[in-house]
Short mmCIF file of C-alpha atoms in Angstrom, two decimals:
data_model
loop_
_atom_site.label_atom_id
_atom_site.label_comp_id
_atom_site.label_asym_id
_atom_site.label_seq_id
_atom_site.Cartn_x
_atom_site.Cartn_y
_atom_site.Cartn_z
CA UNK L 1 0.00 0.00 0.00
CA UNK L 2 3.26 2.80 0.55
CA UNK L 3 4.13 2.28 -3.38
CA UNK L 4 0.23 2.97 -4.08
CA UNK L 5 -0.58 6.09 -1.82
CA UNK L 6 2.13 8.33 -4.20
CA UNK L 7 0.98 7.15 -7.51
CA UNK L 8 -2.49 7.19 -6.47
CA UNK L 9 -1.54 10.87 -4.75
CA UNK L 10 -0.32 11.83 -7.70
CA UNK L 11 -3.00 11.04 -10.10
CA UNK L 12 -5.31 12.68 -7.89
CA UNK L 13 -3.60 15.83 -8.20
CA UNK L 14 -2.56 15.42 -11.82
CA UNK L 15 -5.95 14.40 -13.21
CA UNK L 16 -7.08 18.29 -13.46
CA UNK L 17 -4.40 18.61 -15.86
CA UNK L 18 -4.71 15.85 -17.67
CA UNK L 19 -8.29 16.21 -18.51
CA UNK L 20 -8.50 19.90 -18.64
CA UNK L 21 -9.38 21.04 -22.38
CA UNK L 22 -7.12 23.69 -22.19
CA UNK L 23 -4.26 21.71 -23.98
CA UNK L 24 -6.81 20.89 -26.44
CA UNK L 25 -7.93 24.13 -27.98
CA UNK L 26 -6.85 25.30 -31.54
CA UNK L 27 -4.57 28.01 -31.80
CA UNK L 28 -5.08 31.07 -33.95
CA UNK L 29 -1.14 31.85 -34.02
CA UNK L 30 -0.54 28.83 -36.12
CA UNK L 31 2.78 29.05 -38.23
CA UNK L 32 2.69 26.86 -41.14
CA UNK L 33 5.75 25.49 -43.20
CA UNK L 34 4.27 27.09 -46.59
CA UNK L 35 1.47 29.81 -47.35
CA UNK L 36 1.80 32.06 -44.08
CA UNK L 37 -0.78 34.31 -45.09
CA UNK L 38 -3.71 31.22 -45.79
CA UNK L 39 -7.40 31.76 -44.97
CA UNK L 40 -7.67 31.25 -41.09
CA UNK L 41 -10.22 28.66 -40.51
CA UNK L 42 -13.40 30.54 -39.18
CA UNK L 43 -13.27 30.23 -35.39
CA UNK L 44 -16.97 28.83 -35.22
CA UNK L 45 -16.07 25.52 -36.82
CA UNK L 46 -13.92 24.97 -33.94
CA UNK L 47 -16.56 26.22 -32.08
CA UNK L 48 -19.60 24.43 -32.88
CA UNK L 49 -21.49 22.80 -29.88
CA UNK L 50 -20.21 19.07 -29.96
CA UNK L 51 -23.61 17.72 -31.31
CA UNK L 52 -22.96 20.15 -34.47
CA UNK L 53 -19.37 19.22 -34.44
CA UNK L 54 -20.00 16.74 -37.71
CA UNK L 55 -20.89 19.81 -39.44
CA UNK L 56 -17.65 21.85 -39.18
CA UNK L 57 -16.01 18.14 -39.93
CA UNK L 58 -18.04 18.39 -43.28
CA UNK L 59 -16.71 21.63 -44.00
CA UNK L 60 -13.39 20.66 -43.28
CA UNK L 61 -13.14 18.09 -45.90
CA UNK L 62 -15.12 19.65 -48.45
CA UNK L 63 -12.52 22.31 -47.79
CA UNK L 64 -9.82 19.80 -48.34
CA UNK L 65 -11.54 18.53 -51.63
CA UNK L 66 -12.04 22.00 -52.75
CA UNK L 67 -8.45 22.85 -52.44
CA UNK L 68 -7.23 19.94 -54.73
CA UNK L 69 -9.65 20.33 -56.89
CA UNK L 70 -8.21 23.94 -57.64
CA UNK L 71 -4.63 23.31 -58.02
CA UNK L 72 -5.28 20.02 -59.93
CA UNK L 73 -7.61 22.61 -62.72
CA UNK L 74 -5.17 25.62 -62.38
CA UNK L 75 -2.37 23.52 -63.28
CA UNK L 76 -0.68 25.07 -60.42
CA UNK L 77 -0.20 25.73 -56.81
CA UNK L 78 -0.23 28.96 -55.71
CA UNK L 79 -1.01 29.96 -51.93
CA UNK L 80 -4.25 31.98 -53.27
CA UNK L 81 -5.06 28.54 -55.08
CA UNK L 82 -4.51 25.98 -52.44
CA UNK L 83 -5.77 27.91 -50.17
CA UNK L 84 -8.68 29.45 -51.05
CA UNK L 85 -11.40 31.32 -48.78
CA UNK L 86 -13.38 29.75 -46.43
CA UNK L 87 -16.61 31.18 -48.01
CA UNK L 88 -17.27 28.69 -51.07
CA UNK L 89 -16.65 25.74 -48.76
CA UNK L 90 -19.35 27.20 -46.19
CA UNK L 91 -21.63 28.16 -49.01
CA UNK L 92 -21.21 24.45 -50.43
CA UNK L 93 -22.28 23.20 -47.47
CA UNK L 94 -25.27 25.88 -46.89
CA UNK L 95 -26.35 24.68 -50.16
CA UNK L 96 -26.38 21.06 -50.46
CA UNK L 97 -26.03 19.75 -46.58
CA UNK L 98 -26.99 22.36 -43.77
CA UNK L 99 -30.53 20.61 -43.14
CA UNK L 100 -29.13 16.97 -43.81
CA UNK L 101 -29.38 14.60 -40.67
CA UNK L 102 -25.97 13.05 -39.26
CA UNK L 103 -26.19 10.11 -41.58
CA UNK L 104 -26.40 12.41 -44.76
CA UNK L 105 -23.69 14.70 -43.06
CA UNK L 106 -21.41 11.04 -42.92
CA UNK L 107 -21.84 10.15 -46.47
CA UNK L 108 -20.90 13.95 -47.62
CA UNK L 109 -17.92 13.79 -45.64
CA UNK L 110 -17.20 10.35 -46.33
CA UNK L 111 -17.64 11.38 -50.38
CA UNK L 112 -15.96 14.66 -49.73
CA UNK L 113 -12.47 12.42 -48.09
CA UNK L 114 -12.51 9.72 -50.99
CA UNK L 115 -12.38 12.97 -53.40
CA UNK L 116 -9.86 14.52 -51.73
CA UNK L 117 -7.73 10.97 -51.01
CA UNK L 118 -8.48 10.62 -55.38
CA UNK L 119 -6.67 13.96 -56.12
CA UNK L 120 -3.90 14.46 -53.48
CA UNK L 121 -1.29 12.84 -55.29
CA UNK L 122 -1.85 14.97 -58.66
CA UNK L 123 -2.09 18.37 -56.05
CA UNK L 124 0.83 17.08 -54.34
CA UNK L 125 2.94 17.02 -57.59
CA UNK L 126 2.09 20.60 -58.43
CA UNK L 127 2.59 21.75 -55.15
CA UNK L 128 5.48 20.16 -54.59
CA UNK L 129 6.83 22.01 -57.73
CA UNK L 130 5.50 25.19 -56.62
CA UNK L 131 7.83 25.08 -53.13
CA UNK L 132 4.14 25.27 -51.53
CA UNK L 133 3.50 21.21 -49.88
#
């Protein structure tokens, strides 16, 4: 029971810390290794009560998708290209999923990440090229 009381102690006192959600909130001072000057994310995604969450994960990818799908018809990868304003994702969603149910939000997301997964490589090539990956 001695070796017990200080790791048991111990997790008493460090479970504050270890659950606390501080350590687990986005930061807006992000520095990224291409594109400083990107689109921030709009802080309401990362907001979003947690039974909306799905919705800001479906934005996310479509997002994503979006952003392939640019560089891959550009023929190029520009920051303005890659990373384009949050607005047409948003609007995407407002027009074809903001009244779906969580099962219709799933299959957009899931159809949104095989997109993304199918042009990736081709983006990553121009990117690549461009200094900007």
């Amino acid at each position: 029971m001695k070796k017990l009381t200080p790791i048991l102690v111990t997790a008493i006192v460090m479970a504050p810390t270890l659950t606390s959600p501080q350590g687990l909130v986005p930061t807006t001072n992000q520095e990224f290794d291409v594109c400083q000057e990107r689109p921030q994310q709009p802080d309401w995604i990362d907001n979003l009560p947690s039974r909306d969450a799905f919705r800001g994960a479906v934005i996310q990818m479509i997002y994503r998708a979006e952003s392939y799908r640019r560089v891959i018809e550009a023929g190029g990868c520009s920051c303005e290209t890659r990373f384009p304003d949050w607005d047409i994702s948003i609007q995407l969603f407002n027009d074809n999923y903001l009244g779906s149910d969580r099962n219709g939000l799933r299959d957009a997301r899931n159809e949104y990440r095989a997109q993304a997964n199918e042009m990736r490589d081709a983006a990553k090539v121009l990117c690549e090229e461009a200094g900007n990956w």
